[in-house]
PDB file of C-alpha atoms in Angstrom:
ATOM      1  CA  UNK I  17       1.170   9.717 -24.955  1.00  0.00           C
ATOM      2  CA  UNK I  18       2.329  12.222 -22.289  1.00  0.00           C
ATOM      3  CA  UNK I  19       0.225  14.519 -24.301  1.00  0.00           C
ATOM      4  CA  UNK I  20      -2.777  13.013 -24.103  1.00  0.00           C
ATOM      5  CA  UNK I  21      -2.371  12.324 -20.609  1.00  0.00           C
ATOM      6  CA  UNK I  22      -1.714  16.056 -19.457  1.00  0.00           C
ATOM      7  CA  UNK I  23      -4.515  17.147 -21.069  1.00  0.00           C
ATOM      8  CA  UNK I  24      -7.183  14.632 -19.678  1.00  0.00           C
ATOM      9  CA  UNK I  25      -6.043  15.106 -16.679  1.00  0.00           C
ATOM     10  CA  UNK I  26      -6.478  18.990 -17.051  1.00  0.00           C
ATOM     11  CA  UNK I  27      -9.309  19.222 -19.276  1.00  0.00           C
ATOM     12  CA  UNK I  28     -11.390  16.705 -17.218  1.00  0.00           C
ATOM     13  CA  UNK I  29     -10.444  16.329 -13.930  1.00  0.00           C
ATOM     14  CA  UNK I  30     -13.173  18.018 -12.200  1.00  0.00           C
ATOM     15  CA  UNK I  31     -16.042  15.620 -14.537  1.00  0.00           C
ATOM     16  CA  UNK I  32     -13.442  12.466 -13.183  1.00  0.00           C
ATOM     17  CA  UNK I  33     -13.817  13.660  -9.145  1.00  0.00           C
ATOM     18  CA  UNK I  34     -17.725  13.710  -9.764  1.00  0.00           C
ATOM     19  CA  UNK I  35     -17.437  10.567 -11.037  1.00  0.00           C
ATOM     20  CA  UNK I  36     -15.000   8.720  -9.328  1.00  0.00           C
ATOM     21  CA  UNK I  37     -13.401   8.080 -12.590  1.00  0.00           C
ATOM     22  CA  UNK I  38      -9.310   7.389 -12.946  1.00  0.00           C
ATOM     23  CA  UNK I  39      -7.265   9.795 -15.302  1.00  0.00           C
ATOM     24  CA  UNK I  40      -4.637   7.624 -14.893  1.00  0.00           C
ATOM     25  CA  UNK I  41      -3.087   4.188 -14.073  1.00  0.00           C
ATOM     26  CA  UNK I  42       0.430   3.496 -12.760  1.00  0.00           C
ATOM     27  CA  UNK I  43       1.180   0.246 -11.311  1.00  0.00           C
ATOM     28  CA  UNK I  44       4.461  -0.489  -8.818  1.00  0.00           C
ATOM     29  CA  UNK I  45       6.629  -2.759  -7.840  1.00  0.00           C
ATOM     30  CA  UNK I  46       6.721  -1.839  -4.132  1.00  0.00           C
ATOM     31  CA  UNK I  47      10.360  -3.447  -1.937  1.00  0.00           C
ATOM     32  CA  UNK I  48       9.982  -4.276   1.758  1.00  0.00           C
ATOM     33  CA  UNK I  49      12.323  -5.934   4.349  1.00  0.00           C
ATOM     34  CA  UNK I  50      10.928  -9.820   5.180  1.00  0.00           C
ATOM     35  CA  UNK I  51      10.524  -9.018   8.950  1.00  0.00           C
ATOM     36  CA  UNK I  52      12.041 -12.837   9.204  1.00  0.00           C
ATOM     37  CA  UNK I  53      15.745 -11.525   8.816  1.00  0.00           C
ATOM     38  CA  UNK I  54      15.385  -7.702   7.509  1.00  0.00           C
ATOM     39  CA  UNK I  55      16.575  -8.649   3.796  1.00  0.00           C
ATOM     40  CA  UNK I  56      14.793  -6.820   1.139  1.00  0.00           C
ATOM     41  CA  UNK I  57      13.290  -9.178  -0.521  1.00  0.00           C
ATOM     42  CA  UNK I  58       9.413  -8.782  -0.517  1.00  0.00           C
ATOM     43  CA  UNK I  59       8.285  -7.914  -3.617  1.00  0.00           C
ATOM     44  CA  UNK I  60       4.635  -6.579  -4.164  1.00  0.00           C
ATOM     45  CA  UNK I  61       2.481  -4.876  -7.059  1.00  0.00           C
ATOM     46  CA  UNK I  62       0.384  -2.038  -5.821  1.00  0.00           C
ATOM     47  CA  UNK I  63      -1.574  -0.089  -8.626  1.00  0.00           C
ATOM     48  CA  UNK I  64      -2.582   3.479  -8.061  1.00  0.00           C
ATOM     49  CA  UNK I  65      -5.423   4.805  -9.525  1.00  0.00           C
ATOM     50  CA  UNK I  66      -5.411   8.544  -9.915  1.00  0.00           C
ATOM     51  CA  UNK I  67      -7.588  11.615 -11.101  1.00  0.00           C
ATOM     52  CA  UNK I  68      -7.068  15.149  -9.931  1.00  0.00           C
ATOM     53  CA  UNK I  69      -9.153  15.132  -6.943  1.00  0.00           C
ATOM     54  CA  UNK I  70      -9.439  11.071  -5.571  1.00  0.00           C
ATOM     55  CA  UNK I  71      -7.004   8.199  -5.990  1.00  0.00           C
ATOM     56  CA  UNK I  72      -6.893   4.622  -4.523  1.00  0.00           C
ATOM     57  CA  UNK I  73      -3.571   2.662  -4.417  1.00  0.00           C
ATOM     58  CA  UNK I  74      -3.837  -1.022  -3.561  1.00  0.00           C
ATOM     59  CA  UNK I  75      -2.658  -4.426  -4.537  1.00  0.00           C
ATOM     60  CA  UNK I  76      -5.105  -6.159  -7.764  1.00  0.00           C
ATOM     61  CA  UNK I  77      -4.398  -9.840  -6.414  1.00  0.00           C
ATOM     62  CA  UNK I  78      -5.875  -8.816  -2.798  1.00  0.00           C
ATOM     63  CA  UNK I  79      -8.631  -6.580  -4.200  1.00  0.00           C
ATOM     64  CA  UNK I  80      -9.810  -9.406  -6.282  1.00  0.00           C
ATOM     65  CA  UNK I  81      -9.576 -12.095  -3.138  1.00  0.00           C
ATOM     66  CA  UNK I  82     -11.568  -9.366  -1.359  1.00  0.00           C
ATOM     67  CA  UNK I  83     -14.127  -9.420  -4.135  1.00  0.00           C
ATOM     68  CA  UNK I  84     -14.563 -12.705  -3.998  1.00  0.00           C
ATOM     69  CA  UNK I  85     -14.927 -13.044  -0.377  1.00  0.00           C
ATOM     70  CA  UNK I  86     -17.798 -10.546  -0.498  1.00  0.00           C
ATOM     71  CA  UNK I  87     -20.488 -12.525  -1.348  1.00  0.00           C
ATOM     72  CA  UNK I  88     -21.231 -16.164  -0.997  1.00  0.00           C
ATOM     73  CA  UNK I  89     -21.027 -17.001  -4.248  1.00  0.00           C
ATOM     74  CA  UNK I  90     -17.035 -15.762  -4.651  1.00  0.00           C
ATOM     75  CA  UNK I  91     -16.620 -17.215  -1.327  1.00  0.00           C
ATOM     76  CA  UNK I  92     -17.407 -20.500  -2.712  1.00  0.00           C
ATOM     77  CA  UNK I  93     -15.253 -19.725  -5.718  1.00  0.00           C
ATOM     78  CA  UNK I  94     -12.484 -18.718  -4.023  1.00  0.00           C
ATOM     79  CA  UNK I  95     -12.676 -22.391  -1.607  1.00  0.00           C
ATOM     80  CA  UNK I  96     -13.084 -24.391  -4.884  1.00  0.00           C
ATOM     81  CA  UNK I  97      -9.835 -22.390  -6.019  1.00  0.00           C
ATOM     82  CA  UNK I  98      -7.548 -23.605  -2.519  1.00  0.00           C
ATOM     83  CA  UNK I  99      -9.206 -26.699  -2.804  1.00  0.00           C
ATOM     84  CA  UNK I 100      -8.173 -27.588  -6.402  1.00  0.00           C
ATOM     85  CA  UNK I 101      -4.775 -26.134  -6.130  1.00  0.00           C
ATOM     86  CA  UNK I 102      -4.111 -27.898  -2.831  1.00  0.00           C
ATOM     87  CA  UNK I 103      -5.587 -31.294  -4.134  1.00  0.00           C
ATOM     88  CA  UNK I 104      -3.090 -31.040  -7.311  1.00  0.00           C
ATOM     89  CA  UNK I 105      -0.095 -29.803  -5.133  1.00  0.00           C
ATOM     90  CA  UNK I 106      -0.058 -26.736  -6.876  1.00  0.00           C
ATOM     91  CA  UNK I 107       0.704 -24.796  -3.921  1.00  0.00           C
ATOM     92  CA  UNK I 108       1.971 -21.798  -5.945  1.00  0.00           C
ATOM     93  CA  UNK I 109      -1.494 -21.292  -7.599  1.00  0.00           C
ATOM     94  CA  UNK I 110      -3.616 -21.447  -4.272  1.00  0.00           C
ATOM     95  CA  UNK I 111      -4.955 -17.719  -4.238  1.00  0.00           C
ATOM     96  CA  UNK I 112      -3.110 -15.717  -1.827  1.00  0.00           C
ATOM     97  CA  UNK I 113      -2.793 -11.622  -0.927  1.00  0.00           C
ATOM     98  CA  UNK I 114      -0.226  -9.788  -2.234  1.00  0.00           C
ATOM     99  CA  UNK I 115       0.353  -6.509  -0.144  1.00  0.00           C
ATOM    100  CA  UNK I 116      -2.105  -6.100   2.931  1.00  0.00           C
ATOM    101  CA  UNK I 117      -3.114  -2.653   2.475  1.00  0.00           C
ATOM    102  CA  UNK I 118      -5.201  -0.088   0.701  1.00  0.00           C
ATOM    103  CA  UNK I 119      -4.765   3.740   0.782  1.00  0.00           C
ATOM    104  CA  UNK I 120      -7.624   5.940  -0.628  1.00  0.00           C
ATOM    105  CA  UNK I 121      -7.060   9.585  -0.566  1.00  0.00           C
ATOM    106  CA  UNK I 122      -9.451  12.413  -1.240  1.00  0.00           C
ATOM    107  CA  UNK I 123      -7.490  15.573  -1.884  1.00  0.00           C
ATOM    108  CA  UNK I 124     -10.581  17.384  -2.243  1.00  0.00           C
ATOM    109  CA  UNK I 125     -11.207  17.395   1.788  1.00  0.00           C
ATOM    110  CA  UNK I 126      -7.643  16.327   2.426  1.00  0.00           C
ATOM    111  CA  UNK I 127      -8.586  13.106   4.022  1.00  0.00           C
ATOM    112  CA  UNK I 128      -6.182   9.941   3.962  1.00  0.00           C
ATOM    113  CA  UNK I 129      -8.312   6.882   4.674  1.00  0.00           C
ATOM    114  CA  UNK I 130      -6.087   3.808   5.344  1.00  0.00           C
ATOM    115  CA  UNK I 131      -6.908   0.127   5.753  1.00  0.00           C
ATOM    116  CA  UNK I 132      -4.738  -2.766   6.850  1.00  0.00           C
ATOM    117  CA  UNK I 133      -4.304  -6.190   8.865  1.00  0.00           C
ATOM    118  CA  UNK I 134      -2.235  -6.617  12.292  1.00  0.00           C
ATOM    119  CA  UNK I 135      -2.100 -10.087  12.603  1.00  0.00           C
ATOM    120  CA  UNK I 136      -5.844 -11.557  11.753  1.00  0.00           C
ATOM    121  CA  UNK I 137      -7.704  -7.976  13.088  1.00  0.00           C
ATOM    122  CA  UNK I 138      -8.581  -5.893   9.951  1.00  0.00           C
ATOM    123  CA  UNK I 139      -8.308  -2.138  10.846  1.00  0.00           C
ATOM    124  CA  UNK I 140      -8.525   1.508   9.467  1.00  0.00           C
ATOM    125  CA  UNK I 141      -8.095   4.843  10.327  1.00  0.00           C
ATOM    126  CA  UNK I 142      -8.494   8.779   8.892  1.00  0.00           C
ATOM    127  CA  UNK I 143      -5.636  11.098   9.252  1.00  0.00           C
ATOM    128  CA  UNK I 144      -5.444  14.809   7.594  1.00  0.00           C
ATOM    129  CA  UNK I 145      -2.215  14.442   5.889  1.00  0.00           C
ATOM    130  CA  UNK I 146       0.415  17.219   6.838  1.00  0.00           C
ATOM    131  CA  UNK I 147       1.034  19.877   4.729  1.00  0.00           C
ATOM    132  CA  UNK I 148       4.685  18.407   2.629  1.00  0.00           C
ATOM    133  CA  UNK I 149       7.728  20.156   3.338  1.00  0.00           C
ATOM    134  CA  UNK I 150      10.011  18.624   0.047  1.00  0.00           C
ATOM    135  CA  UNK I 151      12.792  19.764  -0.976  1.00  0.00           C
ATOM    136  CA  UNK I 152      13.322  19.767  -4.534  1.00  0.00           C
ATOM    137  CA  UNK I 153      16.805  19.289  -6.335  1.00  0.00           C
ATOM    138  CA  UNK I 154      18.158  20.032  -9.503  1.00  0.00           C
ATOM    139  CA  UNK I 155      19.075  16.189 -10.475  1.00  0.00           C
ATOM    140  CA  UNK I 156      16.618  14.731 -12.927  1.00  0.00           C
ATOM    141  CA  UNK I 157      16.322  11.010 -14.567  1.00  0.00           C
ATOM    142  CA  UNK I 158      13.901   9.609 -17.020  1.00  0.00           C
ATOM    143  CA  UNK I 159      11.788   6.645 -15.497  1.00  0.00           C
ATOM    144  CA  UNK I 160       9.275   4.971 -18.187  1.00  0.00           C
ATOM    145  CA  UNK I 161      10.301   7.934 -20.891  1.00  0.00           C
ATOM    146  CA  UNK I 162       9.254  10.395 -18.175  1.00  0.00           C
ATOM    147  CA  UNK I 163      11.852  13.045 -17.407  1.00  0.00           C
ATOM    148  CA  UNK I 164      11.613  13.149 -13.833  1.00  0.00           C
ATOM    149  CA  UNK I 165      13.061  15.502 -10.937  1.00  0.00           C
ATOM    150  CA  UNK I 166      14.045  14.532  -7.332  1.00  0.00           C
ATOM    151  CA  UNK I 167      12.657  15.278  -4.347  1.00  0.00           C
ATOM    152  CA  UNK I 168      13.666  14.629  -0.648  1.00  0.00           C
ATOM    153  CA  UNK I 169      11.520  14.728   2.692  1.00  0.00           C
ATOM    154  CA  UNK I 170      10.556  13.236   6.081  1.00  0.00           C
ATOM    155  CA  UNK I 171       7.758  11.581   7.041  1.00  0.00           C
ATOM    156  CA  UNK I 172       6.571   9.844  10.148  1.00  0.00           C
ATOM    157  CA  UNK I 173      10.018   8.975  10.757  1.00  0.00           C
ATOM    158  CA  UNK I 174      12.046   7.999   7.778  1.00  0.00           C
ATOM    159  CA  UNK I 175      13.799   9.821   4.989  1.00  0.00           C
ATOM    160  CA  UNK I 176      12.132   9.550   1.673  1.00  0.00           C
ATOM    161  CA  UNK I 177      13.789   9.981  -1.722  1.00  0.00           C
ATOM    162  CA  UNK I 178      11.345  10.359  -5.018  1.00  0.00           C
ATOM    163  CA  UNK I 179      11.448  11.018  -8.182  1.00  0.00           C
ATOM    164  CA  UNK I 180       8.419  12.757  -9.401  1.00  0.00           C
ATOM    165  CA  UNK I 181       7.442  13.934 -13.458  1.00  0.00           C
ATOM    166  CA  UNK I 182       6.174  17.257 -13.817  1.00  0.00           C
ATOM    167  CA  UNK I 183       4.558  16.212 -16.797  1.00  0.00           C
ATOM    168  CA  UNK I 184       1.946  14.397 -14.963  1.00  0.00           C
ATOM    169  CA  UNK I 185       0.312  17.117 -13.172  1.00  0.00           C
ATOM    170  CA  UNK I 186      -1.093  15.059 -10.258  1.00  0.00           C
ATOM    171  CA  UNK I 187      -0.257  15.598  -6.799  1.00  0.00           C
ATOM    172  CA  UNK I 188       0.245  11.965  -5.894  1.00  0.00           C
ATOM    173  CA  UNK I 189       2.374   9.028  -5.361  1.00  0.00           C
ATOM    174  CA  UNK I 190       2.498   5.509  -4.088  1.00  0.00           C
ATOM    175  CA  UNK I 191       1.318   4.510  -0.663  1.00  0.00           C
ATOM    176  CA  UNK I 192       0.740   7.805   0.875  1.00  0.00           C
ATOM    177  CA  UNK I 193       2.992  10.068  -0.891  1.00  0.00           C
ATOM    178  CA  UNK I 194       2.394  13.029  -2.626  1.00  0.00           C
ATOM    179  CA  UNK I 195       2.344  16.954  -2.594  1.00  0.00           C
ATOM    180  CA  UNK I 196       4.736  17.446  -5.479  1.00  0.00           C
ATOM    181  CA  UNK I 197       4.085  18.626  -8.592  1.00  0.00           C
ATOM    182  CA  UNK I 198       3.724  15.561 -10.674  1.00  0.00           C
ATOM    183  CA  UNK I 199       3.058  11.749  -9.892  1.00  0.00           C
ATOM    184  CA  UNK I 200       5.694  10.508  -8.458  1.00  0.00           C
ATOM    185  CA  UNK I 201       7.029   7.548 -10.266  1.00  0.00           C
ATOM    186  CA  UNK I 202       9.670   6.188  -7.802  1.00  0.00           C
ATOM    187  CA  UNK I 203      10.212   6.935  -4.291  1.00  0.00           C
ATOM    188  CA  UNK I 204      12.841   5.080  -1.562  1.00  0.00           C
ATOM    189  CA  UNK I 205      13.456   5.514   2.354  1.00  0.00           C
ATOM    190  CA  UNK I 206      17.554   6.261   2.317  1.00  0.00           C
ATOM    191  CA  UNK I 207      18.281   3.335   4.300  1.00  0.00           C
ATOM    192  CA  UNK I 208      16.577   1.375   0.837  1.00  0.00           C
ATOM    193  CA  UNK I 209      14.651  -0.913   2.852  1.00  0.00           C
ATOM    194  CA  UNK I 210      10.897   0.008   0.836  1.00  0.00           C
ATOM    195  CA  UNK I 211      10.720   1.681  -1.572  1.00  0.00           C
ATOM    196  CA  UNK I 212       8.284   1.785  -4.781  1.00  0.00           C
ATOM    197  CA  UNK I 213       9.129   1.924  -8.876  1.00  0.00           C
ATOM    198  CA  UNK I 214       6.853   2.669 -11.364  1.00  0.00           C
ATOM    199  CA  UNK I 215       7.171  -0.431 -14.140  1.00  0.00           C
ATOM    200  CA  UNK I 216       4.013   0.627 -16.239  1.00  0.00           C
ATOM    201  CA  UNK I 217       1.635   3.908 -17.070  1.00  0.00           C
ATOM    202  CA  UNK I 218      -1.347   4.355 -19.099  1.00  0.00           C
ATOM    203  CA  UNK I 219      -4.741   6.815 -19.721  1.00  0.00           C
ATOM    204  CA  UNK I 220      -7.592   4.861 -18.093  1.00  0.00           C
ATOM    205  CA  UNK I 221     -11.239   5.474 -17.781  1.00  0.00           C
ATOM    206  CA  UNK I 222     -11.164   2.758 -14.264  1.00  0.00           C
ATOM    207  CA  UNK I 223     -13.875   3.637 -11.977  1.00  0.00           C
ATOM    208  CA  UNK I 224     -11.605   4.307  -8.305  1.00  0.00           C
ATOM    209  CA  UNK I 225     -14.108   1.350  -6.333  1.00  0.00           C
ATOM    210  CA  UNK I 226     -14.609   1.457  -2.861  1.00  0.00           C
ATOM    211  CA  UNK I 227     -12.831  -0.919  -0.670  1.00  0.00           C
ATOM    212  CA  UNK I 228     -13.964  -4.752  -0.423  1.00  0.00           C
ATOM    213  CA  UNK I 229     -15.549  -5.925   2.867  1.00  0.00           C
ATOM    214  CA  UNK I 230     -14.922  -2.244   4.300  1.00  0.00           C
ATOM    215  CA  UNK I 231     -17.493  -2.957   7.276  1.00  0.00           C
ATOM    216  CA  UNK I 232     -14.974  -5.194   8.362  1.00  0.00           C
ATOM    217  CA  UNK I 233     -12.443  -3.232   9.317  1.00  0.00           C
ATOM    218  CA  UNK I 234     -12.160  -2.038  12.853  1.00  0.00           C
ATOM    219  CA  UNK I 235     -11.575   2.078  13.284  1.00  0.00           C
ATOM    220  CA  UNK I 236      -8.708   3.094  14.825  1.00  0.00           C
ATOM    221  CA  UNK I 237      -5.986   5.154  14.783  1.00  0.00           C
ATOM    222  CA  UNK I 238      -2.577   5.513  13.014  1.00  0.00           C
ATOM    223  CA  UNK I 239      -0.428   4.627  15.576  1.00  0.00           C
ATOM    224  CA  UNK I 240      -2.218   2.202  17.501  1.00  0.00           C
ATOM    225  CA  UNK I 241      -2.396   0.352  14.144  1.00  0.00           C
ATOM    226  CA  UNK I 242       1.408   0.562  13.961  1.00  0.00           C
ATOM    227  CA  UNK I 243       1.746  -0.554  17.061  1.00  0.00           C
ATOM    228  CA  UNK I 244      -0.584  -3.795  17.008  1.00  0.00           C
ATOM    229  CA  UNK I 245       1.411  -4.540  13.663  1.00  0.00           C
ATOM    230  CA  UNK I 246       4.573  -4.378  15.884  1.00  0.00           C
ATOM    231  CA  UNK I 247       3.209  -6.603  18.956  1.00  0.00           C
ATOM    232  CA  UNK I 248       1.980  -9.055  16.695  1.00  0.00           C
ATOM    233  CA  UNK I 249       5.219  -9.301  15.022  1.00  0.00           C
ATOM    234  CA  UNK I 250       6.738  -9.451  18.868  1.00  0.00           C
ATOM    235  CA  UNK I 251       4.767 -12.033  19.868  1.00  0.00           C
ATOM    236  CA  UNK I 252       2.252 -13.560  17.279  1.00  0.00           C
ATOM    237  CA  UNK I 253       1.079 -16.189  19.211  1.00  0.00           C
ATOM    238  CA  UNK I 254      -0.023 -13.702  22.317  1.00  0.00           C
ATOM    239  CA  UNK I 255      -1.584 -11.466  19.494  1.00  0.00           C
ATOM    240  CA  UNK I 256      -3.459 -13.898  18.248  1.00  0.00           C
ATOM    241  CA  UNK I 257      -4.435 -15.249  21.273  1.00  0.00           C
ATOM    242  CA  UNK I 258      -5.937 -11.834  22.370  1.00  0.00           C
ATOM    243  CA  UNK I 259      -7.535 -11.507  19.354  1.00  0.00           C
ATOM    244  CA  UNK I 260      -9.396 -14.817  19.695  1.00  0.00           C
ATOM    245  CA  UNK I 261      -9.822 -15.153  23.159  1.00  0.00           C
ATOM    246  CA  UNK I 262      -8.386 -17.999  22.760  1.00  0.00           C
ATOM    247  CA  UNK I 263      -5.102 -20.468  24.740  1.00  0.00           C
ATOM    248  CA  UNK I 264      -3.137 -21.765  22.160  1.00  0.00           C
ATOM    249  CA  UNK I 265      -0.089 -23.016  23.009  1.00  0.00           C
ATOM    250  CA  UNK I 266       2.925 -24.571  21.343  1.00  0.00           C
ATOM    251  CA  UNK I 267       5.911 -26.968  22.156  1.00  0.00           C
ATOM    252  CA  UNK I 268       8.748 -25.958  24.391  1.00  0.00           C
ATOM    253  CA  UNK I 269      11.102 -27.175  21.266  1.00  0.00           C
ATOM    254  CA  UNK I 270       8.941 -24.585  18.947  1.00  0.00           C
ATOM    255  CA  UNK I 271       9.264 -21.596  20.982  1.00  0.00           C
ATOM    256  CA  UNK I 272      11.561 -19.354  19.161  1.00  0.00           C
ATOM    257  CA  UNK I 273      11.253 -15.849  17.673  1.00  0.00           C
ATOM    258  CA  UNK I 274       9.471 -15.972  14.539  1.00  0.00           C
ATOM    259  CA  UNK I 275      10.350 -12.394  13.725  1.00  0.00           C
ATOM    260  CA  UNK I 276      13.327 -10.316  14.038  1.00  0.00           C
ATOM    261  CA  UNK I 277      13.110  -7.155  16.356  1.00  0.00           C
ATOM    262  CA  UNK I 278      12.466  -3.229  15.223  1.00  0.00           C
ATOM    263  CA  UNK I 279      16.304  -2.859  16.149  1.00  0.00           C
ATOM    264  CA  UNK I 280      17.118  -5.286  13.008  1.00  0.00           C
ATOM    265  CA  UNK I 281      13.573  -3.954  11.070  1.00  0.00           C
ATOM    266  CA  UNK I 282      10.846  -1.691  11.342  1.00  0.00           C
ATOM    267  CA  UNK I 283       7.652  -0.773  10.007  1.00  0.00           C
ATOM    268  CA  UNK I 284       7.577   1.498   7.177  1.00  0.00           C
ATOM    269  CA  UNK I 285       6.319   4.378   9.369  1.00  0.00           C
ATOM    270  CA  UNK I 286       8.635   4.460  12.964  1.00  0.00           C
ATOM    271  CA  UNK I 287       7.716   7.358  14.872  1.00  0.00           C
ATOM    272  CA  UNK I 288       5.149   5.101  16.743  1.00  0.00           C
ATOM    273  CA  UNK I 289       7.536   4.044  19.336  1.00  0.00           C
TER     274      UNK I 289
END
């Protein structure tokens, strides 16, 4: 299997950036802190999809609710869904998003193109990724039969700590990491609140799909996204509010903090403060 893999990804990758076609699928369990009370106990799955030249890493459950809610017909699918679920009790089956972001990268003009929520807005932004300054170590462990090597480095404010398998020769990674020799299959901040593992690989022939309902999405940039994640977090009422144009209020008896401050937990990136 690592074989094959190595070699479609060498052998073809420049027919697979023409056509937009995966090499290769790993899917993740990604960890984050519940912004509630800063335990780690959010769990996601996020899928990259990966050839030499383009990838796309993104959560299945959200990018088939986004399908759906892309044309009228899934929209009405998707309502008959909530409504049959809801109508049953079955709250656990009425369709919900499962990680709130998508990351596309194109190494071939080094763009990063990165789209999110902050509260109900929907927003995006481009950044040219920096070149990576790793630094590689001499420990190794094997992760899904993969002998893998680790790797430490900052980035926009937190430590990171990977694992990466040189026998994947793709320079990518979960969420927006990458620039080491071979996928990385597991990657944590040192303070372990997020951090992604790699639970499953295969050879795929997946087309990498644009993202659902992209017109959407307002253009911004990085850290003015980070920071209307923050405020809304601060004060979601106000954000939302703002966002509406709307005055809703609440009870004297209800107003409380509904999420903890960056002192007790952050965003994943932190050097927007």
């Amino acid at each position: 299997m690592k074989q094959i893999l190595t070699s479609i990804i060498v052998c073809f990758s420049a027919i697979a950036a023409m056509a937009q076609t995966a090499d290769i699928e790993v899917c993740y369990t990604a960890m984050s802190p519940n912004f509630k009370n800063g335990k780690v106990d959010v769990k996601n799955q996020y899928v990259l999809l990966a050839n030499a030249m383009e990838s796309k890493f993104f959560s299945p459950i959200t990018e088939y609710i986004d399908s759906l809610n892309s044309t009228p017909e899934g929209i009405a699918k998707y309502q008959e869904m909530s409504r049959s679920a809801a109508m049953k009790g079955d709250w656990d089956n009425i369709p919900r998003r499962d990680g709130s972001y998508y990351v596309v990268k194109s190494l071939s003009d080094n763009i990063l193109r990165y789209y999110d929520t902050a509260g109900i807005d929907k927003l995006c932004y481009e950044e040219t990724p920096e070149e990576w300054t790793w630094e590689i170590s001499d420990s190794t462990k094997n992760i899904l039969g993969y002998e893998c090597v680790k790797a430490t480095t900052e980035f926009h404010g937190r430590k990171w700590i990977a694992w990466f398998s040189p026998e994947i020769p793709l320079y990518n990674g979960p969420w927006k990491l990458g620039g080491l020799p071979g996928v990385i299959l597991e990657a944590s901040t040192d303070d372990g609140k997020y951090s992604f593992l790699a639970i499953g690989i295969q050879q795929t022939t997946k087309i990498i799909g644009p993202v659902y309902l992209v017109d959407e999405y307002e253009k911004t940039d990085r850290k003015k996204l980070l920071k209307s994640k923050r405020a809304f977090l601060d004060n979601p009422l106000g954000s939302i509010n703002a966002q509406m144009g709307g005055d809703i209020k609440i009870s004297d008896n209800s107003q409380k903090t509904v999420f903890a401050s960056s002192d007790v937990v952050d965003l994943i990136e932190t050097d927007y403060h």
